[in-house]
Amino acid sequence: ELKVEQNPLFLSMQEGKNYTIYCNYSTTSDRLYWYRQDPGKSLESLFVLLSNGAVKQEGRLMASLDTKARLSTLHITAAVHDLSATYFCAVDEGNKLVFGAGTILRVKS
Amino acid sequence: DVKVTQSSRYLVKRTGEKVFLECVQDMDHENMFWYRQDPGLGLRLIYFSYDVKMKEKGDIPEGYSVSREKKERFSLILESASTNQTSMYLCASSSLGRGSYEQYFGPGTRLTVT
């Protein structure tokens, strides 16, 4: 059974600082997704990572995938308040996804 | 752009009522999903469907049923609503396009059962 673990589950950051969210998963998969959820809203796709070594960047967020280590990271550079949200990673299990528990990110000014 | 719509954003129902939540997608996706989301518990898969009239149980199917009569529409049914079904319900769809099963989510329905 595929299990997906995110850490930390809660992250309080100062504006301007860097930090990384980690996503570990238990069985082989080459496809991993990152989503963002704002309070009271639905999930919005951020990144789709489809192979070992894949790296995607959008603004202050960068995601990478290491399929050998079964690890993905979401790196935040110079955090700003607008990045406050919950971030989920999800791993492909055939034609459905298994989600991590989510990381609540709060950026303080 | 993929669009997934849900019939209601907010719904208040009484215990014992039959509740229908509807989801429609416009991208001809084969796969459709119903999740519930509760604080501290993340997203939990209730049911999914990979084709018309096909359904598979997810992690928490008890108390729910689903219907998929048309490819674009996937309905979640609470046969007899209970207070522990108060939750945010999210619908999603996907297809194996561009090599991935990226899921696209609807706006969610916040259901309160009193």
mmCIF file of C-alpha atoms in Angstrom:
data_model
loop_
_atom_site.group_PDB
_atom_site.id
_atom_site.type_symbol
_atom_site.label_atom_id
_atom_site.label_comp_id
_atom_site.label_asym_id
_atom_site.label_seq_id
_atom_site.Cartn_x
_atom_site.Cartn_y
_atom_site.Cartn_z
ATOM 1 C CA GLU A 1 0.000 0.000 0.000
ATOM 2 C CA LEU A 2 1.392 3.356 -1.023
ATOM 3 C CA LYS A 3 1.920 5.807 1.837
ATOM 4 C CA VAL A 4 2.848 9.453 1.416
ATOM 5 C CA GLU A 5 4.358 11.469 4.253
ATOM 6 C CA GLN A 6 4.905 15.192 4.298
ATOM 7 C CA ASN A 7 6.927 17.153 6.734
ATOM 8 C CA PRO A 8 6.665 19.470 8.374
ATOM 9 C CA LEU A 9 2.905 19.531 8.804
ATOM 10 C CA PHE A 10 2.998 23.115 9.971
ATOM 11 C CA LEU A 11 5.526 25.757 9.038
ATOM 12 C CA SER A 12 5.670 29.316 10.275
ATOM 13 C CA MET A 13 8.171 31.419 8.346
ATOM 14 C CA GLN A 14 9.384 34.966 8.338
ATOM 15 C CA GLU A 15 9.095 36.879 5.128
ATOM 16 C CA GLY A 16 12.294 36.739 3.126
ATOM 17 C CA LYS A 17 13.443 33.387 4.506
ATOM 18 C CA ASN A 18 13.975 30.123 2.629
ATOM 19 C CA TYR A 19 12.582 26.758 3.565
ATOM 20 C CA THR A 20 11.891 23.291 2.173
ATOM 21 C CA ILE A 21 8.882 20.992 2.474
ATOM 22 C CA TYR A 22 9.585 17.285 2.110
ATOM 23 C CA CYS A 23 7.418 14.573 0.628
ATOM 24 C CA ASN A 24 8.419 10.931 1.087
ATOM 25 C CA TYR A 25 6.562 7.993 -0.370
ATOM 26 C CA SER A 26 6.780 4.283 0.232
ATOM 27 C CA THR A 27 6.627 2.509 -3.147
ATOM 28 C CA THR A 28 8.034 3.102 -6.598
ATOM 29 C CA SER A 29 6.393 5.828 -8.634
ATOM 30 C CA ASP A 30 7.656 8.152 -11.344
ATOM 31 C CA ARG A 31 4.866 10.700 -11.093
ATOM 32 C CA LEU A 32 4.343 13.212 -8.328
ATOM 33 C CA TYR A 33 2.188 16.313 -8.040
ATOM 34 C CA TRP A 34 2.143 19.386 -5.836
ATOM 35 C CA TYR A 35 -1.062 21.268 -5.077
ATOM 36 C CA ARG A 36 -1.868 24.453 -3.233
ATOM 37 C CA GLN A 37 -5.019 25.093 -1.227
ATOM 38 C CA ASP A 38 -6.069 28.494 0.110
ATOM 39 C CA PRO A 39 -8.373 28.582 3.161
ATOM 40 C CA GLY A 40 -11.933 27.644 2.238
ATOM 41 C CA LYS A 41 -10.956 26.983 -1.362
ATOM 42 C CA SER A 42 -10.264 23.951 -3.499
ATOM 43 C CA LEU A 43 -6.950 22.496 -4.641
ATOM 44 C CA GLU A 44 -4.985 24.140 -7.394
ATOM 45 C CA SER A 45 -2.265 22.321 -9.314
ATOM 46 C CA LEU A 46 1.246 23.717 -8.877
ATOM 47 C CA PHE A 47 3.673 21.218 -10.343
ATOM 48 C CA VAL A 48 3.635 17.925 -12.209
ATOM 49 C CA LEU A 49 6.881 15.936 -11.913
ATOM 50 C CA LEU A 50 7.107 13.014 -14.287
ATOM 51 C CA SER A 51 10.593 11.564 -14.060
ATOM 52 C CA ASN A 52 13.612 11.112 -11.863
ATOM 53 C CA GLY A 53 15.519 14.350 -11.559
ATOM 54 C CA ALA A 54 12.606 16.490 -12.723
ATOM 55 C CA VAL A 55 12.767 20.066 -11.512
ATOM 56 C CA LYS A 56 10.073 22.684 -12.011
ATOM 57 C CA GLN A 57 10.078 26.318 -10.915
ATOM 58 C CA GLU A 58 7.344 28.915 -10.688
ATOM 59 C CA GLY A 59 8.172 32.207 -9.051
ATOM 60 C CA ARG A 60 9.491 31.595 -5.532
ATOM 61 C CA LEU A 61 8.617 27.884 -5.564
ATOM 62 C CA MET A 62 10.769 25.095 -6.929
ATOM 63 C CA ALA A 63 9.870 21.401 -6.873
ATOM 64 C CA SER A 64 12.115 18.428 -7.526
ATOM 65 C CA LEU A 65 11.749 14.664 -7.670
ATOM 66 C CA ASP A 66 14.213 11.917 -6.767
ATOM 67 C CA THR A 67 12.497 8.631 -7.575
ATOM 68 C CA LYS A 68 15.384 6.534 -6.288
ATOM 69 C CA ALA A 69 15.122 8.119 -2.845
ATOM 70 C CA ARG A 70 11.296 8.293 -3.193
ATOM 71 C CA LEU A 71 11.497 11.930 -2.207
ATOM 72 C CA SER A 72 10.198 15.187 -3.541
ATOM 73 C CA THR A 73 10.989 18.628 -2.192
ATOM 74 C CA LEU A 74 9.174 21.928 -2.505
ATOM 75 C CA HIS A 75 11.632 24.758 -1.903
ATOM 76 C CA ILE A 76 10.440 28.229 -0.998
ATOM 77 C CA THR A 77 12.793 31.102 -1.717
ATOM 78 C CA ALA A 78 12.441 34.483 -0.004
ATOM 79 C CA ALA A 79 8.946 33.784 1.276
ATOM 80 C CA VAL A 80 6.220 36.399 0.927
ATOM 81 C CA HIS A 81 2.856 36.570 2.676
ATOM 82 C CA ASP A 82 0.975 35.534 -0.489
ATOM 83 C CA LEU A 83 2.526 32.077 -0.237
ATOM 84 C CA SER A 84 0.555 31.349 2.940
ATOM 85 C CA ALA A 85 -1.573 28.292 2.105
ATOM 86 C CA THR A 86 -1.676 24.533 2.565
ATOM 87 C CA TYR A 87 0.556 22.538 0.233
ATOM 88 C CA PHE A 88 -0.131 18.924 -0.669
ATOM 89 C CA CYS A 89 2.001 16.423 -2.492
ATOM 90 C CA ALA A 90 0.334 13.487 -4.224
ATOM 91 C CA VAL A 91 1.810 10.360 -5.754
ATOM 92 C CA ASP A 92 0.452 8.391 -8.677
ATOM 93 C CA GLU A 93 -0.936 4.940 -7.867
ATOM 94 C CA GLY A 94 -2.176 3.711 -11.206
ATOM 95 C CA ASN A 95 -5.038 5.965 -12.212
ATOM 96 C CA LYS A 96 -5.568 7.510 -8.789
ATOM 97 C CA LEU A 97 -3.495 9.666 -6.473
ATOM 98 C CA VAL A 98 -2.468 9.188 -2.861
ATOM 99 C CA PHE A 99 -2.170 12.497 -1.024
ATOM 100 C CA GLY A 100 0.071 13.539 1.801
ATOM 101 C CA ALA A 101 -1.506 15.126 4.866
ATOM 102 C CA GLY A 102 -0.590 18.622 3.742
ATOM 103 C CA THR A 103 1.759 21.299 5.067
ATOM 104 C CA ILE A 104 0.179 24.453 6.447
ATOM 105 C CA LEU A 105 2.473 27.345 5.602
ATOM 106 C CA ARG A 106 2.151 30.699 7.357
ATOM 107 C CA VAL A 107 4.419 33.522 6.283
ATOM 108 C CA LYS A 108 4.736 36.291 8.841
ATOM 109 C CA SER A 109 5.788 39.819 8.024
ATOM 110 C CA ASP B 1 -8.853 25.167 -19.411
ATOM 111 C CA VAL B 2 -10.244 22.195 -17.581
ATOM 112 C CA LYS B 3 -13.371 23.026 -15.714
ATOM 113 C CA VAL B 4 -14.845 20.969 -12.928
ATOM 114 C CA THR B 5 -18.041 22.294 -11.414
ATOM 115 C CA GLN B 6 -19.998 21.197 -8.378
ATOM 116 C CA SER B 7 -23.699 21.758 -7.948
ATOM 117 C CA SER B 8 -23.546 23.692 -4.676
ATOM 118 C CA ARG B 9 -20.899 25.587 -2.733
ATOM 119 C CA TYR B 10 -22.783 25.353 0.548
ATOM 120 C CA LEU B 11 -25.488 22.931 1.581
ATOM 121 C CA VAL B 12 -27.358 22.454 4.850
ATOM 122 C CA LYS B 13 -29.343 19.260 5.329
ATOM 123 C CA ARG B 14 -31.113 17.518 8.171
ATOM 124 C CA THR B 15 -30.159 14.171 9.652
ATOM 125 C CA GLY B 16 -31.763 11.337 7.720
ATOM 126 C CA GLU B 17 -32.234 13.263 4.485
ATOM 127 C CA LYS B 18 -31.013 11.861 1.179
ATOM 128 C CA VAL B 19 -28.391 14.189 -0.253
ATOM 129 C CA PHE B 20 -27.149 14.432 -3.823
ATOM 130 C CA LEU B 21 -23.891 16.162 -4.705
ATOM 131 C CA GLU B 22 -23.232 16.572 -8.388
ATOM 132 C CA CYS B 23 -20.004 17.088 -10.266
ATOM 133 C CA VAL B 24 -19.560 17.896 -13.943
ATOM 134 C CA GLN B 25 -16.324 18.120 -15.942
ATOM 135 C CA ASP B 26 -15.944 19.436 -19.458
ATOM 136 C CA MET B 27 -12.661 17.855 -20.551
ATOM 137 C CA ASP B 28 -13.831 14.375 -21.540
ATOM 138 C CA HIS B 29 -11.854 12.830 -18.670
ATOM 139 C CA GLU B 30 -12.264 9.120 -18.020
ATOM 140 C CA ASN B 31 -11.573 9.249 -14.283
ATOM 141 C CA MET B 32 -13.634 11.059 -11.685
ATOM 142 C CA PHE B 33 -13.235 11.142 -7.908
ATOM 143 C CA TRP B 34 -15.030 12.153 -4.748
ATOM 144 C CA TYR B 35 -13.043 13.145 -1.667
ATOM 145 C CA ARG B 36 -13.948 14.516 1.688
ATOM 146 C CA GLN B 37 -11.663 16.853 3.554
ATOM 147 C CA ASP B 38 -11.714 17.346 7.301
ATOM 148 C CA PRO B 39 -9.320 19.372 9.467
ATOM 149 C CA GLY B 40 -6.296 17.304 10.424
ATOM 150 C CA LEU B 41 -7.307 14.353 8.242
ATOM 151 C CA GLY B 42 -6.281 15.568 4.804
ATOM 152 C CA LEU B 43 -8.085 14.340 1.706
ATOM 153 C CA ARG B 44 -9.787 10.977 1.933
ATOM 154 C CA LEU B 45 -11.033 9.194 -1.166
ATOM 155 C CA ILE B 46 -14.657 8.100 -0.970
ATOM 156 C CA TYR B 47 -15.285 6.633 -4.432
ATOM 157 C CA PHE B 48 -13.879 6.926 -7.885
ATOM 158 C CA SER B 49 -14.957 5.971 -11.370
ATOM 159 C CA TYR B 50 -12.830 5.202 -14.401
ATOM 160 C CA ASP B 51 -15.644 4.836 -16.898
ATOM 161 C CA VAL B 52 -19.363 5.317 -17.317
ATOM 162 C CA LYS B 53 -21.333 3.037 -14.997
ATOM 163 C CA MET B 54 -18.089 1.857 -13.352
ATOM 164 C CA LYS B 55 -17.207 2.648 -9.764
ATOM 165 C CA GLU B 56 -14.580 1.673 -7.244
ATOM 166 C CA LYS B 57 -14.600 2.106 -3.489
ATOM 167 C CA GLY B 58 -12.018 4.379 -2.031
ATOM 168 C CA ASP B 59 -10.824 4.502 1.548
ATOM 169 C CA ILE B 60 -14.077 5.573 3.233
ATOM 170 C CA PRO B 61 -17.097 4.460 1.169
ATOM 171 C CA GLU B 62 -19.393 3.635 4.093
ATOM 172 C CA GLY B 63 -22.553 5.726 4.111
ATOM 173 C CA TYR B 64 -22.054 6.881 0.522
ATOM 174 C CA SER B 65 -22.934 5.703 -2.954
ATOM 175 C CA VAL B 66 -22.163 7.101 -6.392
ATOM 176 C CA SER B 67 -23.623 7.203 -9.851
ATOM 177 C CA ARG B 68 -22.004 7.779 -13.209
ATOM 178 C CA GLU B 69 -24.538 7.578 -16.018
ATOM 179 C CA LYS B 70 -22.715 9.978 -18.333
ATOM 180 C CA LYS B 71 -19.000 10.470 -18.814
ATOM 181 C CA GLU B 72 -19.022 14.091 -17.727
ATOM 182 C CA ARG B 73 -21.120 13.686 -14.581
ATOM 183 C CA PHE B 74 -20.361 11.945 -11.296
ATOM 184 C CA SER B 75 -22.810 12.088 -8.429
ATOM 185 C CA LEU B 76 -22.219 11.393 -4.761
ATOM 186 C CA ILE B 77 -25.217 10.245 -2.754
ATOM 187 C CA LEU B 78 -25.616 10.254 0.991
ATOM 188 C CA GLU B 79 -28.460 7.790 1.471
ATOM 189 C CA SER B 80 -29.311 8.986 4.981
ATOM 190 C CA ALA B 81 -27.238 11.948 6.040
ATOM 191 C CA SER B 82 -25.687 11.929 9.484
ATOM 192 C CA THR B 83 -23.917 14.649 11.439
ATOM 193 C CA ASN B 84 -20.552 12.907 11.020
ATOM 194 C CA GLN B 85 -20.870 13.506 7.284
ATOM 195 C CA THR B 86 -20.562 17.244 7.828
ATOM 196 C CA SER B 87 -17.484 18.037 5.762
ATOM 197 C CA MET B 88 -16.006 19.668 2.678
ATOM 198 C CA TYR B 89 -16.591 17.471 -0.378
ATOM 199 C CA LEU B 90 -14.265 17.803 -3.338
ATOM 200 C CA CYS B 91 -14.749 16.360 -6.791
ATOM 201 C CA ALA B 92 -11.863 15.844 -9.205
ATOM 202 C CA SER B 93 -11.284 14.450 -12.660
ATOM 203 C CA SER B 94 -8.267 13.166 -14.579
ATOM 204 C CA SER B 95 -7.170 11.521 -17.737
ATOM 205 C CA LEU B 96 -3.893 10.059 -18.906
ATOM 206 C CA GLY B 97 -2.919 13.122 -20.864
ATOM 207 C CA ARG B 98 0.671 14.309 -21.414
ATOM 208 C CA GLY B 99 1.857 11.278 -19.488
ATOM 209 C CA SER B 100 0.261 12.073 -16.170
ATOM 210 C CA TYR B 101 -2.890 11.541 -14.150
ATOM 211 C CA GLU B 102 -2.944 15.094 -12.850
ATOM 212 C CA GLN B 103 -6.252 15.683 -11.121
ATOM 213 C CA TYR B 104 -8.319 18.817 -11.574
ATOM 214 C CA PHE B 105 -10.514 19.807 -8.694
ATOM 215 C CA GLY B 106 -13.896 21.446 -8.446
ATOM 216 C CA PRO B 107 -14.552 24.335 -6.044
ATOM 217 C CA GLY B 108 -15.886 22.062 -3.293
ATOM 218 C CA THR B 109 -19.196 21.726 -1.482
ATOM 219 C CA ARG B 110 -19.309 22.493 2.205
ATOM 220 C CA LEU B 111 -22.040 20.263 3.603
ATOM 221 C CA THR B 112 -23.495 20.752 7.049
ATOM 222 C CA VAL B 113 -25.817 18.095 8.466
ATOM 223 C CA THR B 114 -27.840 19.228 11.462
#
